[in-house]
mmCIF file of C-alpha atoms and ligand atoms in Angstrom:
data_model
loop_
_atom_site.group_PDB
_atom_site.id
_atom_site.type_symbol
_atom_site.label_atom_id
_atom_site.label_comp_id
_atom_site.label_asym_id
_atom_site.label_seq_id
_atom_site.Cartn_x
_atom_site.Cartn_y
_atom_site.Cartn_z
ATOM 1 C CA MET A 27 -22.566 -0.157 13.365
ATOM 2 C CA GLU A 28 -21.049 -1.059 16.314
ATOM 3 C CA LEU A 29 -17.547 -3.338 15.635
ATOM 4 C CA ASP A 30 -15.398 -4.777 17.725
ATOM 5 C CA TRP A 31 -13.175 -1.490 16.384
ATOM 6 C CA LYS A 32 -10.156 -1.540 18.162
ATOM 7 C CA ASN A 33 -9.885 -5.515 17.658
ATOM 8 C CA LEU A 34 -10.123 -5.057 13.446
ATOM 9 C CA GLY A 35 -8.154 -6.864 11.625
ATOM 10 C CA PHE A 36 -6.816 -6.891 8.064
ATOM 11 C CA GLY A 37 -9.022 -8.572 6.442
ATOM 12 C CA TYR A 38 -12.627 -8.129 4.071
ATOM 13 C CA MET A 39 -15.571 -7.188 5.184
ATOM 14 C CA PRO A 40 -19.125 -6.554 3.215
ATOM 15 C CA THR A 41 -20.061 -3.038 3.921
ATOM 16 C CA ASP A 42 -23.195 -1.105 2.268
ATOM 17 C CA TYR A 43 -22.187 0.507 -0.761
ATOM 18 C CA ASN A 44 -19.605 -0.150 -3.879
ATOM 19 C CA VAL A 45 -19.508 2.541 -7.371
ATOM 20 C CA ARG A 46 -18.362 1.305 -10.409
ATOM 21 C CA CYS A 47 -17.947 3.670 -13.349
ATOM 22 C CA TYR A 48 -17.557 1.683 -16.770
ATOM 23 C CA TYR A 49 -14.560 2.272 -20.149
ATOM 24 C CA ARG A 50 -16.622 1.170 -23.584
ATOM 25 C CA ASN A 51 -16.643 2.401 -26.966
ATOM 26 C CA GLY A 52 -12.938 4.409 -26.042
ATOM 27 C CA LYS A 53 -14.862 6.291 -22.827
ATOM 28 C CA TRP A 54 -15.816 6.271 -19.144
ATOM 29 C CA GLY A 55 -19.632 5.990 -18.182
ATOM 30 C CA GLU A 56 -21.295 7.918 -15.516
ATOM 31 C CA LEU A 57 -20.891 6.578 -11.735
ATOM 32 C CA GLU A 58 -22.932 3.839 -10.816
ATOM 33 C CA VAL A 59 -23.777 2.240 -7.207
ATOM 34 C CA HIS A 60 -24.340 -0.525 -6.852
ATOM 35 C CA SER A 61 -24.993 -2.620 -3.159
ATOM 36 C CA SER A 62 -24.092 -5.916 -4.511
ATOM 37 C CA GLN A 63 -20.384 -7.445 -4.127
ATOM 38 C CA LYS A 64 -20.554 -9.324 -7.072
ATOM 39 C CA ILE A 65 -19.767 -8.100 -10.975
ATOM 40 C CA ASP A 66 -20.485 -10.301 -13.770
ATOM 41 C CA ILE A 67 -17.728 -10.792 -15.737
ATOM 42 C CA HIS A 68 -16.793 -12.341 -19.391
ATOM 43 C CA ILE A 69 -15.053 -15.446 -19.266
ATOM 44 C CA ALA A 70 -12.489 -14.022 -21.975
ATOM 45 C CA ALA A 71 -11.859 -11.220 -19.619
ATOM 46 C CA THR A 72 -8.243 -9.835 -19.977
ATOM 47 C CA CYS A 73 -7.986 -9.178 -16.210
ATOM 48 C CA LEU A 74 -8.725 -12.964 -15.304
ATOM 49 C CA HIS A 75 -6.423 -14.290 -19.159
ATOM 50 C CA TYR A 76 -3.893 -12.220 -18.669
ATOM 51 C CA GLY A 77 -3.928 -10.092 -15.225
ATOM 52 C CA GLN A 78 -4.720 -6.805 -16.994
ATOM 53 C CA GLU A 79 -5.886 -5.432 -13.455
ATOM 54 C CA SER A 80 -4.418 -2.889 -11.207
ATOM 55 C CA PHE A 81 -5.756 -1.896 -8.031
ATOM 56 C CA GLU A 82 -4.707 0.792 -5.301
ATOM 57 C CA GLY A 83 -4.626 1.359 -1.187
ATOM 58 C CA MET A 84 -5.714 3.900 0.377
ATOM 59 C CA LYS A 85 -7.484 5.281 3.547
ATOM 60 C CA ALA A 86 -9.671 7.810 5.655
ATOM 61 C CA TYR A 87 -9.689 8.805 9.121
ATOM 62 C CA MET A 88 -12.289 9.596 11.453
ATOM 63 C CA GLY A 89 -10.949 13.216 12.909
ATOM 64 C CA LYS A 90 -11.551 13.837 17.214
ATOM 65 C CA ASP A 91 -13.428 16.811 15.044
ATOM 66 C CA GLY A 92 -15.343 13.852 13.856
ATOM 67 C CA GLN A 93 -14.660 15.357 10.063
ATOM 68 C CA ILE A 94 -13.796 12.518 7.673
ATOM 69 C CA ARG A 95 -10.410 12.524 5.841
ATOM 70 C CA ILE A 96 -8.541 10.839 3.168
ATOM 71 C CA PHE A 97 -4.987 11.080 2.382
ATOM 72 C CA ARG A 98 -2.842 12.418 -0.823
ATOM 73 C CA TRP A 99 -5.423 11.019 -3.200
ATOM 74 C CA LYS A 100 -4.323 12.687 -6.263
ATOM 75 C CA ASP A 101 -1.227 10.484 -5.321
ATOM 76 C CA ASN A 102 -3.024 7.061 -5.568
ATOM 77 C CA ALA A 103 -4.587 8.617 -8.313
ATOM 78 C CA ALA A 104 -1.563 9.615 -10.429
ATOM 79 C CA ARG A 105 -0.205 5.676 -9.575
ATOM 80 C CA MET A 106 -3.313 4.124 -11.022
ATOM 81 C CA ARG A 107 -2.683 5.621 -14.124
ATOM 82 C CA SER A 108 0.485 4.813 -14.442
ATOM 83 C CA SER A 109 -0.010 1.438 -13.461
ATOM 84 C CA ALA A 110 -2.287 1.714 -16.187
ATOM 85 C CA LYS A 111 0.307 3.010 -18.948
ATOM 86 C CA GLY A 112 2.403 0.037 -17.714
ATOM 87 C CA ILE A 113 -0.589 -2.864 -18.911
ATOM 88 C CA LYS A 114 -2.031 -0.959 -21.134
ATOM 89 C CA LEU A 115 -5.621 -0.669 -19.014
ATOM 90 C CA ALA A 116 -7.801 2.426 -19.937
ATOM 91 C CA GLU A 117 -6.728 5.369 -17.715
ATOM 92 C CA VAL A 118 -9.159 6.972 -14.708
ATOM 93 C CA PRO A 119 -9.176 10.580 -14.448
ATOM 94 C CA ASP A 120 -8.351 12.546 -11.330
ATOM 95 C CA GLU A 121 -12.598 13.818 -11.371
ATOM 96 C CA ILE A 122 -13.799 10.059 -11.616
ATOM 97 C CA PHE A 123 -11.333 8.525 -9.043
ATOM 98 C CA HIS A 124 -12.478 11.311 -6.599
ATOM 99 C CA SER A 125 -15.573 11.060 -6.932
ATOM 100 C CA ALA A 126 -15.604 7.351 -6.475
ATOM 101 C CA ILE A 127 -13.953 7.591 -3.552
ATOM 102 C CA VAL A 128 -15.524 10.356 -2.064
ATOM 103 C CA LYS A 129 -18.624 8.320 -2.964
ATOM 104 C CA ALA A 130 -17.467 5.213 -1.479
ATOM 105 C CA ILE A 131 -17.233 6.686 2.063
ATOM 106 C CA SER A 132 -20.762 8.973 2.084
ATOM 107 C CA LEU A 133 -22.372 5.981 1.162
ATOM 108 C CA ASN A 134 -20.866 3.672 3.947
ATOM 109 C CA LYS A 135 -19.663 6.473 6.242
ATOM 110 C CA GLN A 136 -21.289 4.175 9.578
ATOM 111 C CA PHE A 137 -18.278 2.198 8.756
ATOM 112 C CA VAL A 138 -15.465 4.788 8.944
ATOM 113 C CA PRO A 139 -13.840 3.782 12.993
ATOM 114 C CA PRO A 140 -14.682 6.310 15.143
ATOM 115 C CA HIS A 141 -11.689 7.893 16.289
ATOM 116 C CA GLY A 142 -8.927 6.672 19.023
ATOM 117 C CA THR A 143 -9.419 3.303 18.245
ATOM 118 C CA GLY A 144 -6.547 2.839 15.877
ATOM 119 C CA ALA A 145 -8.787 1.627 13.272
ATOM 120 C CA SER A 146 -9.974 3.121 9.271
ATOM 121 C CA LEU A 147 -11.892 3.016 6.933
ATOM 122 C CA TYR A 148 -9.691 0.893 3.935
ATOM 123 C CA ILE A 149 -10.433 2.260 0.803
ATOM 124 C CA ARG A 150 -9.941 -0.320 -2.203
ATOM 125 C CA PRO A 151 -9.839 1.356 -6.219
ATOM 126 C CA LEU A 152 -9.952 -1.919 -8.802
ATOM 127 C CA LEU A 153 -9.254 -1.502 -12.543
ATOM 128 C CA LEU A 154 -9.697 -4.375 -14.602
ATOM 129 C CA GLY A 155 -9.600 -4.916 -17.859
ATOM 130 C CA THR A 156 -14.089 -6.598 -19.296
ATOM 131 C CA GLY A 157 -14.193 -7.253 -22.577
ATOM 132 C CA PRO A 158 -13.264 -10.547 -24.197
ATOM 133 C CA GLU A 159 -9.622 -11.575 -25.891
ATOM 134 C CA ILE A 160 -8.189 -14.304 -26.228
ATOM 135 C CA GLY A 161 -5.092 -13.005 -27.807
ATOM 136 C CA VAL A 162 -2.603 -11.412 -25.839
ATOM 137 C CA LYS A 163 -4.191 -7.735 -26.176
ATOM 138 C CA PRO A 164 -5.490 -5.305 -23.804
ATOM 139 C CA SER A 165 -9.395 -5.193 -23.436
ATOM 140 C CA LYS A 166 -11.836 -2.273 -24.576
ATOM 141 C CA GLU A 167 -14.088 -2.610 -21.771
ATOM 142 C CA TYR A 168 -13.176 -1.676 -18.777
ATOM 143 C CA VAL A 169 -14.939 -1.683 -15.035
ATOM 144 C CA PHE A 170 -13.503 1.263 -12.669
ATOM 145 C CA MET A 171 -15.018 0.541 -9.251
ATOM 146 C CA VAL A 172 -14.200 1.811 -5.373
ATOM 147 C CA PHE A 173 -15.052 -0.636 -2.440
ATOM 148 C CA VAL A 174 -14.406 -0.085 1.501
ATOM 149 C CA MET A 175 -13.926 -1.664 4.977
ATOM 150 C CA PRO A 176 -13.118 -0.997 8.449
ATOM 151 C CA VAL A 177 -9.303 -2.055 8.941
ATOM 152 C CA GLY A 178 -6.730 -2.763 11.786
ATOM 153 C CA PRO A 179 -3.251 -3.153 11.521
ATOM 154 C CA TYR A 180 -2.043 -5.053 8.528
ATOM 155 C CA PHE A 181 -0.055 -6.486 11.105
ATOM 156 C CA LYS A 182 -1.149 -8.442 13.750
ATOM 157 C CA GLU A 183 1.013 -7.253 16.056
ATOM 158 C CA GLY A 184 0.667 -3.607 15.716
ATOM 159 C CA PHE A 185 3.225 -0.979 16.478
ATOM 160 C CA LYS A 186 5.692 -3.338 17.447
ATOM 161 C CA PRO A 187 8.351 -5.364 15.368
ATOM 162 C CA VAL A 188 7.359 -7.888 13.596
ATOM 163 C CA ASP A 189 10.265 -10.333 12.139
ATOM 164 C CA MET A 190 11.165 -11.238 8.116
ATOM 165 C CA MET A 191 12.772 -13.502 6.417
ATOM 166 C CA VAL A 192 14.772 -12.418 2.694
ATOM 167 C CA CYS A 193 13.730 -15.213 0.057
ATOM 168 C CA ARG A 194 16.588 -15.435 -2.299
ATOM 169 C CA ASP A 195 14.476 -18.196 -4.517
ATOM 170 C CA PHE A 196 12.805 -15.961 -4.885
ATOM 171 C CA ASP A 197 11.847 -12.523 -7.126
ATOM 172 C CA ARG A 198 8.384 -10.398 -6.834
ATOM 173 C CA ALA A 199 9.968 -9.032 -9.907
ATOM 174 C CA ALA A 200 11.848 -7.734 -12.171
ATOM 175 C CA PRO A 201 13.941 -4.285 -12.677
ATOM 176 C CA LEU A 202 12.411 -4.316 -16.350
ATOM 177 C CA GLY A 203 9.474 -5.583 -15.178
ATOM 178 C CA THR A 204 5.910 -4.809 -12.837
ATOM 179 C CA GLY A 205 7.310 -4.133 -9.948
ATOM 180 C CA ASN A 206 6.931 -0.136 -10.004
ATOM 181 C CA ILE A 207 3.450 -0.586 -10.661
ATOM 182 C CA LYS A 208 0.409 -1.928 -8.784
ATOM 183 C CA VAL A 209 -1.038 -4.731 -10.645
ATOM 184 C CA GLY A 210 -2.481 -7.776 -9.197
ATOM 185 C CA GLY A 211 0.280 -10.369 -11.119
ATOM 186 C CA ASN A 212 3.319 -8.853 -8.848
ATOM 187 C CA TYR A 213 1.172 -10.014 -5.866
ATOM 188 C CA ALA A 214 -0.075 -13.243 -7.519
ATOM 189 C CA ALA A 215 3.871 -13.613 -8.267
ATOM 190 C CA SER A 216 4.703 -12.858 -4.000
ATOM 191 C CA MET A 217 2.297 -15.378 -2.627
ATOM 192 C CA LEU A 218 4.181 -18.514 -2.321
ATOM 193 C CA SER A 219 7.347 -16.823 -1.370
ATOM 194 C CA ILE A 220 5.784 -15.487 1.616
ATOM 195 C CA GLU A 221 3.991 -18.680 2.651
ATOM 196 C CA VAL A 222 6.921 -20.039 3.106
ATOM 197 C CA ALA A 223 8.674 -17.053 5.427
ATOM 198 C CA HIS A 224 4.836 -17.960 7.025
ATOM 199 C CA ASN A 225 5.772 -21.421 7.768
ATOM 200 C CA LYS A 226 9.395 -20.680 8.874
ATOM 201 C CA GLY A 227 7.171 -18.201 11.720
ATOM 202 C CA PHE A 228 7.971 -14.280 9.733
ATOM 203 C CA ALA A 229 6.054 -11.871 9.472
ATOM 204 C CA THR A 230 6.677 -12.071 5.322
ATOM 205 C CA ALA A 231 8.992 -11.734 2.858
ATOM 206 C CA LEU A 232 12.103 -8.983 1.826
ATOM 207 C CA TYR A 233 12.760 -9.569 -0.956
ATOM 208 C CA LEU A 234 16.213 -8.412 -2.683
ATOM 209 C CA ASP A 235 17.496 -6.831 -5.966
ATOM 210 C CA ALA A 236 16.454 -9.819 -9.006
ATOM 211 C CA ARG A 237 19.412 -8.757 -10.460
ATOM 212 C CA GLU A 238 22.732 -9.258 -8.277
ATOM 213 C CA LYS A 239 20.910 -10.569 -5.280
ATOM 214 C CA LYS A 240 22.966 -7.499 -3.021
ATOM 215 C CA TYR A 241 20.315 -5.574 -2.328
ATOM 216 C CA ILE A 242 17.305 -4.610 -0.365
ATOM 217 C CA ASP A 243 14.635 -4.699 -2.701
ATOM 218 C CA GLU A 244 11.381 -4.383 -0.300
ATOM 219 C CA ALA A 245 9.357 -5.763 1.597
ATOM 220 C CA GLY A 246 5.645 -8.001 0.427
ATOM 221 C CA PRO A 247 3.417 -6.041 1.054
ATOM 222 C CA ALA A 248 5.126 -2.801 1.985
ATOM 223 C CA ASN A 249 8.576 -0.470 1.265
ATOM 224 C CA PHE A 250 11.580 -0.416 3.295
ATOM 225 C CA PHE A 251 13.872 1.834 5.887
ATOM 226 C CA GLY A 252 16.317 2.023 7.848
ATOM 227 C CA ILE A 253 17.556 4.873 10.514
ATOM 228 C CA LYS A 254 21.419 5.138 10.971
ATOM 229 C CA ASN A 255 23.802 8.342 11.892
ATOM 230 C CA ASN A 256 20.626 10.350 12.061
ATOM 231 C CA THR A 257 20.112 9.313 8.634
ATOM 232 C CA TYR A 258 16.610 7.778 6.435
ATOM 233 C CA ILE A 259 17.734 5.378 3.980
ATOM 234 C CA THR A 260 15.883 3.983 1.532
ATOM 235 C CA PRO A 261 15.972 2.026 -1.687
ATOM 236 C CA ASP A 262 16.506 3.516 -4.979
ATOM 237 C CA SER A 263 15.461 0.652 -6.963
ATOM 238 C CA PRO A 264 13.603 -0.092 -10.488
ATOM 239 C CA SER A 265 11.389 -3.110 -9.169
ATOM 240 C CA VAL A 266 9.879 -1.126 -5.567
ATOM 241 C CA LEU A 267 5.915 0.307 -5.900
ATOM 242 C CA PRO A 268 6.800 3.902 -5.909
ATOM 243 C CA SER A 269 4.970 4.282 -1.788
ATOM 244 C CA ILE A 270 3.165 7.824 -1.297
ATOM 245 C CA THR A 271 3.584 6.675 2.684
ATOM 246 C CA ASN A 272 7.723 6.425 2.346
ATOM 247 C CA LYS A 273 7.314 9.466 0.599
ATOM 248 C CA CYS A 274 5.489 11.023 3.371
ATOM 249 C CA LEU A 275 8.176 9.555 5.707
ATOM 250 C CA GLN A 276 11.196 11.320 4.034
ATOM 251 C CA GLU A 277 9.683 14.533 4.734
ATOM 252 C CA LEU A 278 8.694 14.113 7.995
ATOM 253 C CA ALA A 279 12.131 12.567 8.509
ATOM 254 C CA LYS A 280 13.454 16.122 6.453
ATOM 255 C CA ASP A 281 10.922 18.043 8.828
ATOM 256 C CA MET A 282 12.413 16.400 12.259
ATOM 257 C CA GLY A 283 16.166 17.877 11.080
ATOM 258 C CA LEU A 284 17.272 13.936 9.695
ATOM 259 C CA LYS A 285 19.072 13.327 6.822
ATOM 260 C CA VAL A 286 17.394 11.426 3.738
ATOM 261 C CA GLU A 287 18.903 9.240 1.469
ATOM 262 C CA ARG A 288 18.114 6.973 -1.701
ATOM 263 C CA ARG A 289 19.842 4.575 -2.687
ATOM 264 C CA LYS A 290 21.262 0.975 -2.659
ATOM 265 C CA ILE A 291 21.195 -1.102 0.245
ATOM 266 C CA PRO A 292 23.751 -3.277 0.126
ATOM 267 C CA ILE A 293 22.105 -6.331 2.307
ATOM 268 C CA GLU A 294 25.267 -6.888 4.739
ATOM 269 C CA GLU A 295 24.459 -3.238 5.922
ATOM 270 C CA LEU A 296 21.531 -4.763 8.077
ATOM 271 C CA GLU A 297 24.081 -5.123 10.521
ATOM 272 C CA GLU A 298 24.946 -1.372 10.762
ATOM 273 C CA LEU A 299 21.001 -0.072 10.923
ATOM 274 C CA GLU A 300 19.944 1.056 14.639
ATOM 275 C CA GLU A 301 16.298 0.849 12.652
ATOM 276 C CA ALA A 302 14.333 -1.007 10.089
ATOM 277 C CA GLY A 303 10.815 -0.594 8.870
ATOM 278 C CA ALA A 304 8.018 -1.553 6.815
ATOM 279 C CA CYS A 305 5.971 1.011 5.320
ATOM 280 C CA GLY A 306 2.833 1.556 3.190
ATOM 281 C CA THR A 307 -0.643 2.828 3.654
ATOM 282 C CA ALA A 308 -2.353 -0.706 5.536
ATOM 283 C CA ALA A 309 1.624 -1.647 7.395
ATOM 284 C CA ILE A 310 1.587 2.517 7.889
ATOM 285 C CA ILE A 311 5.027 1.847 10.061
ATOM 286 C CA SER A 312 6.005 -2.254 10.970
ATOM 287 C CA PRO A 313 9.087 -1.938 12.586
ATOM 288 C CA ILE A 314 11.661 -4.419 11.611
ATOM 289 C CA GLY A 315 13.090 -6.762 15.153
ATOM 290 C CA LYS A 316 14.972 -9.437 12.682
ATOM 291 C CA ILE A 317 15.695 -9.572 9.491
ATOM 292 C CA ALA A 318 16.644 -13.553 8.578
ATOM 293 C CA ASP A 319 18.768 -14.682 5.294
ATOM 294 C CA PRO A 320 18.539 -18.532 5.972
ATOM 295 C CA ALA A 321 20.658 -18.484 2.309
ATOM 296 C CA SER A 322 23.560 -16.797 4.031
ATOM 297 C CA ASN A 323 22.862 -18.715 8.065
ATOM 298 C CA LYS A 324 22.809 -15.440 9.508
ATOM 299 C CA ILE A 325 19.902 -12.993 11.430
ATOM 300 C CA TYR A 326 20.250 -9.651 11.723
ATOM 301 C CA THR A 327 18.917 -8.644 14.962
ATOM 302 C CA ILE A 328 17.543 -4.698 14.386
ATOM 303 C CA SER A 329 15.706 -3.918 17.567
ATOM 304 C CA LYS A 330 17.565 -5.273 20.519
ATOM 305 C CA ASP A 331 14.972 -4.566 22.851
ATOM 306 C CA GLY A 332 12.210 -5.470 20.875
ATOM 307 C CA LYS A 333 10.755 -2.060 21.171
ATOM 308 C CA PRO A 334 10.436 -0.129 17.937
ATOM 309 C CA GLY A 335 13.043 3.186 17.886
ATOM 310 C CA LYS A 336 12.869 6.425 18.834
ATOM 311 C CA VAL A 337 12.856 7.698 15.308
ATOM 312 C CA SER A 338 10.538 5.516 14.000
ATOM 313 C CA GLU A 339 7.930 5.474 16.522
ATOM 314 C CA GLN A 340 8.232 9.774 16.326
ATOM 315 C CA LEU A 341 7.647 9.166 12.101
ATOM 316 C CA TYR A 342 5.065 7.012 12.952
ATOM 317 C CA LYS A 343 3.134 9.553 15.857
ATOM 318 C CA ARG A 344 3.579 12.077 13.553
ATOM 319 C CA LEU A 345 2.670 10.507 10.125
ATOM 320 C CA ILE A 346 -0.852 9.005 11.846
ATOM 321 C CA ALA A 347 -1.479 12.812 13.634
ATOM 322 C CA ILE A 348 -1.461 14.429 10.382
ATOM 323 C CA GLN A 349 -3.823 11.309 9.216
ATOM 324 C CA TYR A 350 -6.159 11.615 12.135
ATOM 325 C CA GLY A 351 -7.127 15.216 12.155
ATOM 326 C CA ASP A 352 -4.799 15.814 15.302
ATOM 327 C CA GLU A 353 -1.590 17.764 13.604
ATOM 328 C CA VAL A 354 -1.695 20.765 11.595
ATOM 329 C CA ASP A 355 -1.627 19.532 8.133
ATOM 330 C CA LYS A 356 1.359 22.244 6.719
ATOM 331 C CA PHE A 357 2.141 19.851 4.118
ATOM 332 C CA GLY A 358 -1.402 19.474 2.390
ATOM 333 C CA TRP A 359 -1.743 15.837 2.101
ATOM 334 C CA THR A 360 -5.455 15.735 4.205
ATOM 335 C CA GLU A 361 -8.320 16.260 2.340
ATOM 336 C CA ILE A 362 -12.064 16.958 4.001
ATOM 337 C CA VAL A 363 -14.703 14.754 2.910
ATOM 338 C CA SER A 364 -17.720 16.686 2.877
HETATM 339 N N1 PLP B 529 4.972 -1.995 -1.668
HETATM 340 C C1 PLP B 529 4.343 -3.080 -2.237
HETATM 341 C C2 PLP B 529 4.961 -3.466 -2.969
HETATM 342 C C3 PLP B 529 2.445 -2.011 -1.866
HETATM 343 O O1 PLP B 529 1.982 -3.610 -2.104
HETATM 344 C C4 PLP B 529 2.621 -0.607 -0.985
HETATM 345 C C5 PLP B 529 1.355 -0.923 -0.708
HETATM 346 O O2 PLP B 529 0.209 -0.096 -1.305
HETATM 347 C C6 PLP B 529 3.802 0.191 -0.801
HETATM 348 C C7 PLP B 529 5.113 -0.584 -0.906
HETATM 349 C C8 PLP B 529 2.851 1.131 -0.256
HETATM 350 O O3 PLP B 529 2.660 1.833 -0.790
HETATM 351 P P1 PLP B 529 1.501 2.861 -0.374
HETATM 352 O O4 PLP B 529 2.756 3.415 0.596
HETATM 353 O O5 PLP B 529 1.446 3.569 -0.952
HETATM 354 O O6 PLP B 529 0.504 2.551 0.450
HETATM 355 C C1 COI B 530 -1.630 -1.001 0.545
HETATM 356 O O1 COI B 530 -0.919 -0.783 1.461
HETATM 357 O O2 COI B 530 -2.858 -0.812 0.306
HETATM 358 C C2 COI B 530 -1.220 -2.430 -0.379
HETATM 359 O O3 COI B 530 -1.989 -2.034 -1.008
HETATM 360 C C3 COI B 530 -0.626 -3.744 0.180
HETATM 361 C C4 COI B 530 -1.175 -4.810 0.702
HETATM 362 C C5 COI B 530 -2.845 -5.238 1.179
HETATM 363 C C6 COI B 530 -1.498 -5.267 -0.494
#
């Protein structure tokens, strides 16, 4: 496959095959391989009416050694089960999750971007309530699907600072709502505010805690972290998604001799941050340049020279070195797909 690997954006692209598994009569069936990009779905499926669906985001990386690596898949599988518990979906066992992603990668090997291009194969596991219900109740039938596509950076700037806008007029998720699980409704709830931020020239929206509007929650598609006094700081909030990338960065920060604090971050503290970034599978690390808070007429300039901070850069380099197999993975995060 010849693609312009170095200039890929983050967008949908068809690949050859997707993998599906159906849940009927209280149990999961066998994995199926499909080449159609469409699904045949009941008009009364619960995913369509009541948002009974969950998805995950993962990546596969081509190493210099020609081996394809996946990253912390067990954490994604566990998070999807936590999402399933939260909105009453059938839970996908590890074995099915793992075989489906490995099969989807293997069947679409030609789409795994070559080492050194900075691109990777994005993996999208998706779990839908497919049974017909018209009252608000969980479906009795589900489909779990995995499809893949080659991607570049989520923010077109790549590893360069982007500006974000605090959206006080919107909440992405409520403290006792679904922000801590990965369900479609959270993203539907974020679209208008992200569009508002885009229209004002910002890369995405940054949300505050919904209860008090005092503390930083997270960005539209990624967690938030800051660096100050040799400390990695990230919000402790019931409404942010427990990011696997963020968990890795906390471990890497400790390994690099930084302190790690998971705590509430008052918005005014942005003034004191030496560096800040958004982190996630798609975003990897997106350094943050400025954060505007139009409601209080404030602009917090985090990157004074328009460049990523030193600590963010070290974290970024180590994370991708492990993911692409360039650095020994002493944490046991990667698995080679045979
Ligand atoms: N926060 C939100 C809202 C996300 O959509 C994502 C992406 O999955 C993340 C954070 C980052 O999570 P992870 O690092 O597990 O990809
Ligand atoms: C990811 O980082 O994988 C995500 O799911 C974020 C996004 C594309 C919504």
